[in-house]
Coordinates of C-alpha atoms and ligand atoms in Angstrom, one line a residue:
X1 CA -0.1 -0.2 0.1
X2 CA 1.1 3.3 -0.9
X3 CA 2.8 5.7 1.7
X4 CA 0.5 8.0 4.1
X5 CA 0.6 12.3 2.3
X6 CA 1.3 14.5 5.2
X7 CA -0.7 17.2 5.0
X8 CA -1.5 20.1 7.7
X9 CA -5.1 20.7 9.4
X10 CA -6.6 23.4 10.9
X11 CA -10.1 22.8 12.7
X12 CA -11.4 26.0 12.6
X13 CA -14.0 27.8 14.7
X14 CA -18.0 27.8 15.0
X15 CA -19.0 25.0 13.1
X16 CA -15.2 24.5 12.0
X17 CA -14.8 21.6 14.4
X18 CA -17.5 19.0 13.4
X19 CA -17.5 19.7 9.9
X20 CA -13.5 18.7 9.7
X21 CA -14.0 15.7 11.7
X22 CA -17.0 14.7 9.4
X23 CA -14.6 15.3 6.3
X24 CA -12.0 13.7 7.3
X25 CA -14.2 10.2 8.7
X26 CA -15.3 10.0 5.8
X27 CA -12.5 10.2 3.7
X28 CA -10.5 8.4 6.0
X29 CA -13.5 5.3 5.9
X30 CA -13.3 5.8 2.2
X31 CA -8.8 4.6 2.6
X32 CA -7.5 8.0 2.6
X33 CA -3.6 7.4 2.8
X34 CA -3.0 10.9 5.1
X35 CA -0.8 11.6 8.0
X36 CA -2.2 14.6 9.9
X37 CA -0.3 17.9 11.3
X38 CA -3.0 19.8 12.9
X39 CA -2.0 23.5 13.8
X40 CA -4.8 25.8 15.2
X41 CA -6.1 28.4 13.3
X42 CA -8.2 31.6 14.1
X43 CA -10.3 33.1 16.8
X44 CA -7.7 31.8 19.3
X45 CA -5.2 32.3 17.5
X46 CA -6.3 36.5 17.3
X47 CA -6.8 37.0 21.0
X48 CA -3.4 35.4 21.3
X49 CA -2.4 38.4 19.7
X50 CA -1.3 36.9 16.9
X51 CA -2.7 39.6 13.9
X52 CA -2.7 37.1 11.7
X53 CA -4.9 34.3 12.5
X54 CA -2.3 32.0 13.0
X55 CA 0.4 30.3 15.5
X56 CA 3.4 31.3 14.1
X57 CA 5.0 27.9 13.6
X58 CA 2.5 26.6 11.5
X59 CA 4.1 28.4 8.8
X60 CA 6.6 25.1 9.1
X61 CA 4.2 22.3 8.8
X62 CA 2.8 24.5 5.3
X63 CA 6.3 24.6 4.7
X64 CA 6.9 21.0 5.0
X65 CA 3.6 19.8 4.2
X66 CA 2.7 22.1 0.9
X67 CA -0.7 20.7 2.1
X68 CA -3.4 22.3 3.6
X69 CA -6.6 22.1 4.3
X70 CA -8.3 24.1 6.0
X71 CA -11.8 24.6 7.9
X72 CA -13.5 27.9 8.2
X73 CA -12.9 30.3 11.3
X74 CA -14.0 33.7 12.5
X75 CA -12.5 36.9 12.3
X76 CA -13.3 38.5 15.4
X77 CA -14.8 42.3 15.2
X78 CA -12.7 45.2 15.0
X79 CA -9.5 46.2 13.3
X80 CA -6.4 45.9 12.7
X81 CA -7.0 41.2 12.1
X82 CA -5.8 40.9 9.0
X83 CA -7.6 38.2 6.6
X84 CA -5.6 34.7 7.0
X85 CA -7.0 33.8 3.6
X86 CA -5.5 36.7 2.2
X87 CA -2.0 35.8 4.2
X88 CA -1.7 31.9 3.4
X89 CA -2.6 32.4 -0.3
X90 CA 0.1 35.5 -0.3
X91 CA 2.7 33.7 1.9
X92 CA 2.4 30.2 -0.4
X93 CA 1.8 31.9 -3.4
X94 CA -1.8 29.9 -4.3
X95 CA -2.7 32.3 -7.0
X96 CA -5.2 30.0 -8.3
X97 CA -9.4 29.9 -6.9
X98 CA -11.2 27.2 -8.1
X99 CA -15.1 26.8 -7.6
X100 CA -17.0 24.3 -8.9
X101 CA -20.4 24.9 -9.0
X102 CA -22.5 22.1 -10.1
X103 CA -26.6 21.6 -9.5
X104 CA -27.9 18.3 -7.5
X105 CA -30.9 18.3 -9.2
X106 CA -33.4 17.4 -8.3
X107 CA -32.6 16.4 -5.2
X108 CA -31.3 20.2 -4.1
X109 CA -33.3 22.7 -5.1
X110 CA -32.1 25.2 -7.5
X111 CA -33.6 27.3 -10.0
X112 CA -31.1 25.7 -12.8
X113 CA -30.7 22.0 -13.0
X114 CA -28.3 21.9 -15.9
X115 CA -25.3 24.3 -14.1
X116 CA -22.1 23.3 -14.2
X117 CA -19.6 26.0 -14.1
X118 CA -16.2 25.5 -12.5
X119 CA -15.0 29.6 -11.2
X120 CA -11.2 29.9 -11.6
X121 CA -10.2 33.2 -10.1
X122 CA -6.8 34.9 -9.8
X123 CA -6.6 34.8 -6.1
X124 CA -3.2 37.1 -5.7
X125 CA -3.5 40.6 -7.6
X126 CA -6.6 43.5 -8.6
X127 CA -8.1 44.3 -5.9
X128 CA -6.6 43.0 -3.5
X129 CA -2.7 43.8 -3.7
X130 CA -4.6 45.6 -0.2
X131 CA -2.6 48.9 -1.5
X132 CA -5.0 51.4 0.1
X133 CA -4.1 55.0 0.6
X134 CA -6.4 58.0 2.2
X135 CA -4.9 60.8 0.2
X136 CA -6.8 64.2 1.5
X137 CA -9.9 64.5 3.4
X138 CA -12.4 63.8 1.1
X139 CA -10.8 61.2 -1.3
X140 CA -9.3 57.4 0.0
X141 CA -7.6 55.1 -3.1
X142 CA -7.4 51.8 -3.3
X143 CA -4.7 50.6 -6.3
X144 CA -5.4 47.6 -8.8
X145 CA -3.1 45.9 -10.2
X146 CA -3.1 43.1 -12.8
X147 CA 0.8 41.9 -14.4
X148 CA 1.5 39.8 -17.4
X149 CA 3.3 37.3 -15.6
X150 CA 0.0 36.7 -12.8
X151 CA -2.3 37.4 -15.6
X152 CA -0.1 34.1 -17.7
X153 CA -0.4 31.5 -14.8
X154 CA -4.0 31.8 -14.4
X155 CA -5.3 32.0 -17.6
X156 CA -3.3 29.4 -18.6
X157 CA -4.3 27.5 -14.9
X158 CA -7.5 27.7 -17.0
X159 CA -6.5 26.6 -20.1
X160 CA -4.9 23.6 -18.3
X161 CA -7.8 22.4 -15.7
X162 CA -10.4 22.9 -18.7
X163 CA -8.1 19.8 -20.8
X164 CA -7.4 17.9 -17.7
X165 CA -10.6 18.0 -17.0
X166 CA -12.6 17.3 -20.4
X167 CA -14.3 20.7 -20.1
X168 CA -15.0 22.5 -23.4
X169 CA -15.1 26.1 -23.4
X170 CA -13.2 28.6 -21.2
X171 CA -14.6 31.9 -20.5
X172 CA -13.2 35.3 -19.8
X173 CA -14.8 38.0 -18.0
X174 CA -13.3 41.4 -17.5
X175 CA -14.8 45.5 -17.6
X176 CA -11.6 46.3 -20.3
X177 CA -14.5 48.9 -21.9
X178 CA -13.7 51.3 -18.8
X179 CA -10.2 49.4 -17.4
X180 CA -8.8 49.3 -20.7
X181 CA -5.0 49.0 -18.9
X182 CA -5.3 46.7 -16.3
X183 CA -8.2 44.7 -17.1
X184 CA -7.6 45.3 -21.2
X185 CA -3.5 43.4 -20.2
X186 CA -6.3 40.4 -19.0
X187 CA -8.1 39.8 -22.0
X188 CA -5.3 40.3 -24.3
X189 CA -3.2 37.7 -22.7
X190 CA -6.3 35.4 -22.6
X191 CA -6.8 35.8 -26.2
X192 CA -2.9 34.7 -26.9
X193 CA -3.1 31.8 -24.4
X194 CA -6.6 30.5 -26.0
X195 CA -4.6 30.6 -29.9
X196 CA -2.0 27.6 -27.8
X197 CA -5.4 25.2 -27.1
X198 CA -7.2 25.1 -30.5
X199 CA -8.7 21.7 -28.8
X200 CA -10.6 24.2 -26.2
X201 CA -13.5 26.7 -27.5
X202 CA -13.0 30.1 -26.1
X203 CA -15.3 33.6 -25.8
X204 CA -14.9 36.8 -23.8
X205 CA -17.9 38.7 -22.2
X206 CA -17.7 41.9 -20.3
X207 CA -18.4 41.6 -16.9
X208 CA -21.5 43.2 -16.2
X209 CA -22.9 40.9 -18.6
X210 CA -21.2 38.2 -18.2
X211 CA -22.8 38.2 -14.9
X212 CA -26.4 38.9 -15.6
X213 CA -25.8 36.0 -18.3
X214 CA -24.8 33.6 -16.0
X215 CA -26.9 34.0 -13.2
X216 CA -29.2 33.7 -15.7
X217 CA -28.6 31.4 -18.0
X218 CA -25.5 29.3 -16.1
X219 CA -25.8 26.3 -17.9
X220 CA -24.6 28.5 -21.1
X221 CA -20.6 28.9 -18.9
X222 CA -18.0 26.0 -18.8
X223 CA -15.1 27.2 -17.1
X224 CA -14.8 30.8 -16.2
X225 CA -12.2 32.4 -15.7
X226 CA -11.5 36.3 -14.3
X227 CA -9.0 38.9 -12.2
X228 CA -9.7 38.3 -8.8
X229 CA -12.4 41.0 -7.7
X230 CA -15.1 39.7 -10.1
X231 CA -14.1 35.6 -9.2
X232 CA -14.5 36.7 -5.3
X233 CA -17.8 37.4 -6.1
X234 CA -19.2 35.7 -8.3
X235 CA -18.3 32.4 -7.3
X236 CA -20.1 33.2 -4.9
X237 CA -23.0 34.0 -6.5
X238 CA -22.9 30.3 -8.5
X239 CA -22.0 28.6 -5.5
X240 CA -25.4 29.9 -4.7
X241 CA -27.9 29.4 -7.6
X242 CA -26.2 26.1 -8.0
X243 CA -28.0 25.1 -4.8
X244 CA -26.1 27.0 -1.4
X245 CA -22.5 28.4 -0.9
X246 CA -23.1 25.7 1.8
X247 CA -22.6 22.7 -0.8
X248 CA -19.6 24.6 -2.5
X249 CA -15.2 23.6 -2.3
X250 CA -12.5 25.0 -3.1
X251 CA -8.9 25.0 -3.6
X252 CA -6.5 27.5 -3.9
X253 CA -3.7 26.5 -5.7
X254 CA 0.5 27.8 -5.9
X255 CA 2.7 26.3 -7.6
X256 CA 4.4 24.7 -4.5
X257 CA 1.6 24.5 -1.9
X258 CA -1.8 24.5 -1.8
X259 CA -4.5 24.9 0.2
X260 CA -8.8 23.8 0.2
X261 CA -12.0 24.6 2.1
X262 CA -15.4 25.6 1.9
X263 CA -16.3 29.0 0.7
X264 CA -18.9 29.5 3.4
X265 CA -17.5 30.9 6.7
X266 CA -18.3 29.7 10.8
X267 CA -21.5 29.5 11.1
X268 CA -21.1 30.6 15.0
X269 CA -25.0 30.5 15.1
X270 CA -24.8 26.8 14.4
X271 CA -21.8 25.6 16.3
X272 CA -22.0 22.7 18.5
X273 CA -25.4 21.6 17.8
X274 CA -24.0 19.2 15.0
X275 CA -26.5 20.8 12.4
X276 CA -24.0 22.0 9.6
X277 CA -23.6 21.0 6.5
X278 CA -20.4 18.9 6.2
X279 CA -20.1 18.9 2.5
X280 CA -18.3 22.3 1.0
X281 CA -16.1 21.0 3.6
X282 CA -15.5 17.5 1.9
X283 CA -16.1 18.9 -1.9
X284 CA -12.9 20.8 -0.9
X285 CA -11.4 17.6 -0.2
X286 CA -12.4 15.5 -3.2
X287 CA -10.4 18.1 -4.9
X288 CA -6.9 17.5 -2.2
X289 CA -7.5 13.8 -2.5
X290 CA -7.5 14.5 -6.7
X291 CA -4.3 16.9 -6.4
X292 CA -2.2 14.0 -4.1
X293 CA -2.6 11.6 -6.3
X294 CA -5.3 10.0 -4.7
X295 CA -7.5 10.2 -7.1
X296 CA -9.2 6.6 -6.7
X297 CA -10.4 7.5 -2.7
X298 CA -11.6 10.9 -4.2
X299 CA -13.8 9.1 -7.0
X300 CA -15.4 6.5 -4.5
X301 CA -16.1 9.4 -1.6
X302 CA -16.9 11.4 -4.0
X303 CA -19.7 9.3 -5.7
X304 CA -21.1 8.0 -2.3
X305 CA -22.0 11.5 -1.4
X306 CA -23.9 12.1 -4.6
X307 CA -25.4 8.7 -3.8
X308 CA -26.4 10.1 0.0
X309 CA -27.6 13.3 -1.7
X310 CA -29.6 11.8 -4.0
X311 CA -31.0 8.9 -1.2
X312 CA -32.6 12.7 0.0
X313 CA -30.5 11.9 3.4
X314 CA -30.1 15.8 3.6
X315 CA -29.0 18.8 6.1
X316 CA -31.6 21.0 7.4
X317 CA -29.9 23.5 5.0
X318 CA -31.0 21.9 1.6
X319 CA -33.8 19.9 3.6
X320 CA -36.7 20.3 1.8
X321 CA -40.2 18.7 2.0
X322 CA -41.3 16.5 -0.6
X323 CA -37.7 16.2 -2.4
X324 CA -35.7 14.6 1.1
X325 CA -36.6 11.8 2.6
X326 CA -34.1 12.0 6.1
X327 CA -33.1 14.8 7.6
X328 CA -30.2 14.0 10.1
X329 CA -27.3 15.9 11.4
X330 CA -23.6 16.6 10.7
X331 CA -22.4 12.8 12.5
X332 CA -24.6 11.5 10.4
X333 CA -25.0 12.5 7.2
X334 CA -21.0 11.3 7.0
X335 CA -22.5 8.3 8.6
X336 CA -24.8 7.7 6.0
X337 CA -21.9 9.2 3.1
X338 CA -19.6 6.0 4.8
X339 CA -22.3 3.2 4.0
X340 CA -22.8 4.2 0.9
X341 CA -18.8 3.5 -0.1
X342 CA -18.8 2.3 -2.8
X343 CA -22.4 2.9 -4.4
X344 CA -23.0 5.1 -7.4
X345 CA -25.7 7.5 -8.0
X346 CA -28.3 6.5 -9.8
X347 CA -30.0 9.7 -11.6
X348 CA -27.2 12.7 -11.2
X349 CA -24.1 11.5 -13.0
X350 CA -21.0 10.2 -11.2
X351 CA -17.5 11.2 -11.3
X352 CA -15.1 9.2 -12.8
X353 CA -11.3 10.4 -11.4
X354 CA -9.2 7.8 -13.3
X355 CA -7.9 10.7 -16.2
X356 CA -7.5 13.2 -13.2
X357 CA -4.4 14.7 -14.0
X358 CA -1.0 13.2 -13.1
X359 CA 1.7 16.3 -13.6
X360 CA 0.5 18.9 -12.2
X361 CA -1.4 21.7 -13.3
X362 CA 0.9 24.2 -12.7
X363 CA 3.7 23.6 -15.1
X364 CA 3.9 26.6 -18.1
X365 CA 6.8 28.3 -19.4
X366 CA 9.3 29.9 -18.0
X367 CA 8.1 34.3 -18.2
X368 CA 9.7 35.7 -20.6
X369 CA 10.1 39.7 -20.2
X370 CA 10.0 41.8 -23.4
X371 CA 12.0 43.8 -24.0
X372 CA 10.1 46.9 -25.0
X373 CA 11.5 50.4 -24.5
X374 CA 10.4 52.3 -21.3
X375 CA 10.6 56.1 -21.6
X376 CA 10.2 59.1 -19.0
X377 CA 7.7 61.4 -20.7
X378 CA 5.9 63.0 -18.0
X379 CA 3.9 62.6 -14.5
X380 CA 0.6 62.8 -13.3
X381 CA 0.8 65.2 -10.2
X382 CA -2.2 64.7 -7.5
X383 CA -2.3 67.9 -5.7
X384 CA -4.5 68.6 -3.1
X385 CA -6.6 71.5 -3.8
X386 CA -9.6 73.2 -2.6
X387 CA -10.1 76.7 -4.7
X388 CA -11.1 76.7 -8.3
X389 CA -9.7 74.8 -10.9
X390 CA -8.7 77.8 -12.8
X391 CA -6.8 79.2 -9.8
X392 CA -4.8 75.7 -10.1
X393 CA -4.4 75.6 -13.2
X394 CA -3.0 79.4 -13.5
X395 CA 0.0 78.6 -10.5
X396 CA 1.0 75.4 -12.3
X397 CA 1.3 76.3 -15.9
X398 CA 4.4 78.6 -15.6
X399 CA 5.9 75.7 -13.7
X400 CA 5.7 73.7 -16.6
X401 CA 9.6 73.5 -17.6
X402 CA 12.2 70.9 -19.4
X403 CA 9.7 70.5 -22.2
X404 CA 6.8 69.2 -20.4
X405 CA 3.9 71.5 -20.7
X406 CA 1.1 71.2 -18.4
X407 CA -1.5 69.5 -21.1
X408 CA -4.5 68.5 -18.5
X409 CA -5.8 68.6 -15.4
X410 CA -8.3 65.7 -14.4
X411 CA -10.7 65.1 -11.3
X412 CA -11.9 62.0 -10.3
X413 CA -10.6 61.0 -13.6
X414 CA -12.7 63.9 -15.5
X415 CA -11.6 66.4 -17.3
X416 CA -11.9 69.7 -15.5
X417 CA -9.0 72.0 -17.4
X418 CA -9.2 73.3 -20.2
X419 CA -12.5 73.1 -20.9
X420 CA -13.7 71.7 -18.2
X421 CA -17.4 71.9 -17.7
X422 CA -18.7 74.3 -15.0
X423 CA -21.6 71.7 -13.6
X424 CA -18.7 68.9 -12.7
X425 CA -18.3 67.9 -9.2
X426 CA -15.0 68.8 -7.7
X427 CA -13.4 66.5 -4.9
X428 CA -9.6 67.9 -2.9
X429 CA -7.9 66.3 -4.9
X430 CA -6.7 67.4 -8.6
X431 CA -4.5 65.1 -11.5
X432 CA -2.0 67.9 -12.7
X433 CA -0.6 66.0 -16.3
X434 CA 2.6 67.3 -17.0
X435 CA 4.2 66.1 -20.3
X436 CA 6.7 66.1 -22.9
X437 CA 4.0 67.0 -26.4
X438 CA 2.8 63.5 -27.7
X439 CA 4.3 62.8 -31.1
X440 CA 7.6 65.5 -30.2
X441 CA 9.7 61.8 -29.8
X442 CA 11.5 63.7 -26.9
X443 CA 11.6 61.7 -23.6
X444 CA 12.2 62.6 -19.5
X445 CA 14.5 62.6 -16.7
X446 CA 13.0 61.7 -12.9
X447 CA 15.7 65.0 -12.8
X448 CA 13.2 67.4 -14.7
X449 CA 10.4 65.5 -12.4
X450 CA 12.4 66.5 -8.9
X451 CA 12.6 70.1 -10.6
X452 CA 8.9 70.4 -11.6
X453 CA 8.4 68.9 -7.6
X454 CA 10.1 71.3 -5.9
X455 CA 8.3 74.2 -7.7
X456 CA 5.5 73.1 -7.4
X457 CA 6.2 73.1 -3.6
X458 CA 7.4 76.4 -3.6
X459 CA 4.7 78.0 -5.1
X460 CA 2.5 76.4 -2.4
X461 CA 0.5 73.5 -3.8
X462 CA 0.8 70.4 -2.2
X463 CA 2.1 67.2 -4.1
X464 CA -0.2 64.1 -2.4
X465 CA 1.2 62.0 -5.3
X466 CA 3.1 60.9 -8.0
X467 CA 2.6 58.8 -10.7
X468 CA 5.3 58.3 -14.3
X469 CA 4.4 59.0 -17.3
X470 CA 5.7 56.0 -19.8
X471 CA 5.9 55.5 -22.7
X472 CA 6.8 50.9 -23.8
X473 CA 8.0 51.1 -26.9
X474 CA 7.3 54.5 -28.0
X475 CA 3.1 53.8 -27.0
X476 CA 1.8 55.3 -24.2
X477 CA 1.8 53.2 -21.1
X478 CA -1.4 55.6 -19.4
X479 CA -5.1 56.5 -20.2
X480 CA -6.3 60.0 -21.2
X481 CA -8.3 61.5 -18.7
X482 CA -12.1 61.2 -19.8
X483 CA -13.3 64.4 -22.1
X484 CA -9.2 64.4 -22.8
Ligands
NAD1 P1 -20.9 32.2 7.2 O1 -21.1 31.6 5.5 O2 -20.9 31.6 8.1 O3 -22.9 31.6 7.0 C1 -23.8 31.8 5.8 C2 -24.6 31.6 6.2 O4 -24.8 30.0 5.4 C3 -25.3 31.2 8.0 O5 -27.0 31.4 7.3 C4 -24.8 30.0 7.9 O6 -25.9 29.4 9.1 C5 -25.3 29.0 6.7 N1 -24.7 28.6 6.8 C6 -23.0 28.1 6.3 N2 -22.5 27.5 6.2 C7 -23.3 26.7 6.7 C8 -23.2 24.9 6.8 N3 -21.6 24.1 6.2 N4 -23.9 24.4 6.8 C9 -25.4 24.8 7.3 N5 -25.4 26.0 7.1 C10 -24.4 26.6 6.9 O7 -20.8 33.6 6.3 P2 -21.1 34.0 8.0 O8 -22.3 34.2 8.9 O9 -21.0 36.0 7.8 O10 -19.7 35.1 9.1 C11 -19.3 33.8 9.4 C12 -18.0 34.1 10.8 O11 -16.7 33.1 9.0 C13 -17.3 35.4 10.2 O12 -16.4 35.4 11.5 C14 -16.6 35.3 8.9 O13 -15.5 36.2 9.2 C15 -16.0 34.0 9.1 N6 -15.3 33.7 7.7 C16 -14.7 32.3 7.5 C17 -14.5 32.2 6.1 C18 -12.9 31.2 5.7 O14 -13.1 31.2 7.3 N7 -12.9 30.8 5.1 C19 -15.0 32.8 4.9 C20 -16.1 33.4 4.9 C21 -16.4 33.8 6.9

């Protein structure tokens, strides 16, 4: 018999310990060969002063096992606590979040009986980079970061996943009609990588109408890949409309480490009552078994779970009079699944993991950084200002030098000078673009920008932030102001 695979296990808070026990009971009865290293995470750790919610030596365990089965935790109210999930994802580079959302019609109520969607969410970048600032009394800012290597990884993962699991189509959602550089890059890379996977269909939707379509006709989608924020929101929507967020499991995959969990939280009001549905964590654990090469155990346990659902043995959250046969608690549900090991569902589609990928899905060609020529052509200087915009322009215009001109002033992205609309509402910070005139073929220097900032300060204006304006092989790497 093959040797046991070391995994790190955390029982979490609220319903966490109950659903973890139930999950481990089922998979170990199915024959999972696991060497469990238990660590403490969540409320107890936060209250001991570990602001990341995890005992400090737990990272050693994760570093050695590289596989983490994690129950939900309760995040204490109040400031200063860091999200354990975000910390773990970032520390271990878990860039792909995989959430299969499948309907179990007619056994679990859903308006979408044919739904079978896998959401592949980018997990490290976008608005979740956690870079936020308050600039002025009026304005807060959060940076949205999309990188080429980060996007190549997640998009390639989505196509590799589709190929490995026999799926036909990968869809990409972005908002690149508005965010032309960030979401535009995500879409562009999607098109580049899609061209390498001729066996798989591909399509792109603008996220707003795509989300509406996903909520209305989820059966039109197969694998959907998205930047972090859209993926976070839409994977919950997808899980909910498939039947219940309580039923969805999730895998967070990195090159050297992976974390498996339920998508729901610790449901503190249901804790300790043997009520919770362990299915979300269990389905996360199924993904884990496939990941660690115990696909045959995953198949046995998953089919027994499907048979249990089909037999109408349901926890309270999915129990429905007339459809369900028996309302059970967490432990009884686990026992019912164990009793069905070796059986397959008759109406629901059974799973077959015999062709599950043997190689890691994270293999990919090395990242090649392009050799585009980067040239500094100006700066957007954000200036705290509450007086009239024309007065700001009058103050700044004479300060432009070294070939740069004051090209425009915008407020919340809308051009307000020159030729602004009197009706445009303004806040107390304006973006002032000093740039070498477009098409001149010239560039500027950091010294020239520093001298400009010094003149701005001496003139009594306060800059709160600066963004360099760069051309790449002569093409602007920055957006124009709305109305420019
Ligand atoms: P929740 O997901 O815990 O609960 C939402 C609703 O779903 C509740 O009515 C709950 O009773 C029900 N529910 C959830 N899981 C269930 C299950 N397995 N079986 C039956 N019913 C279930 O969300 P919440 O109430 O917003 O959050 C509670 C706590 O969980 C918070 O402290 C939050 O920060 C935390 N949380 C943790 C994670 C995580 O650790 N990954 C994720 C989300 C929320």
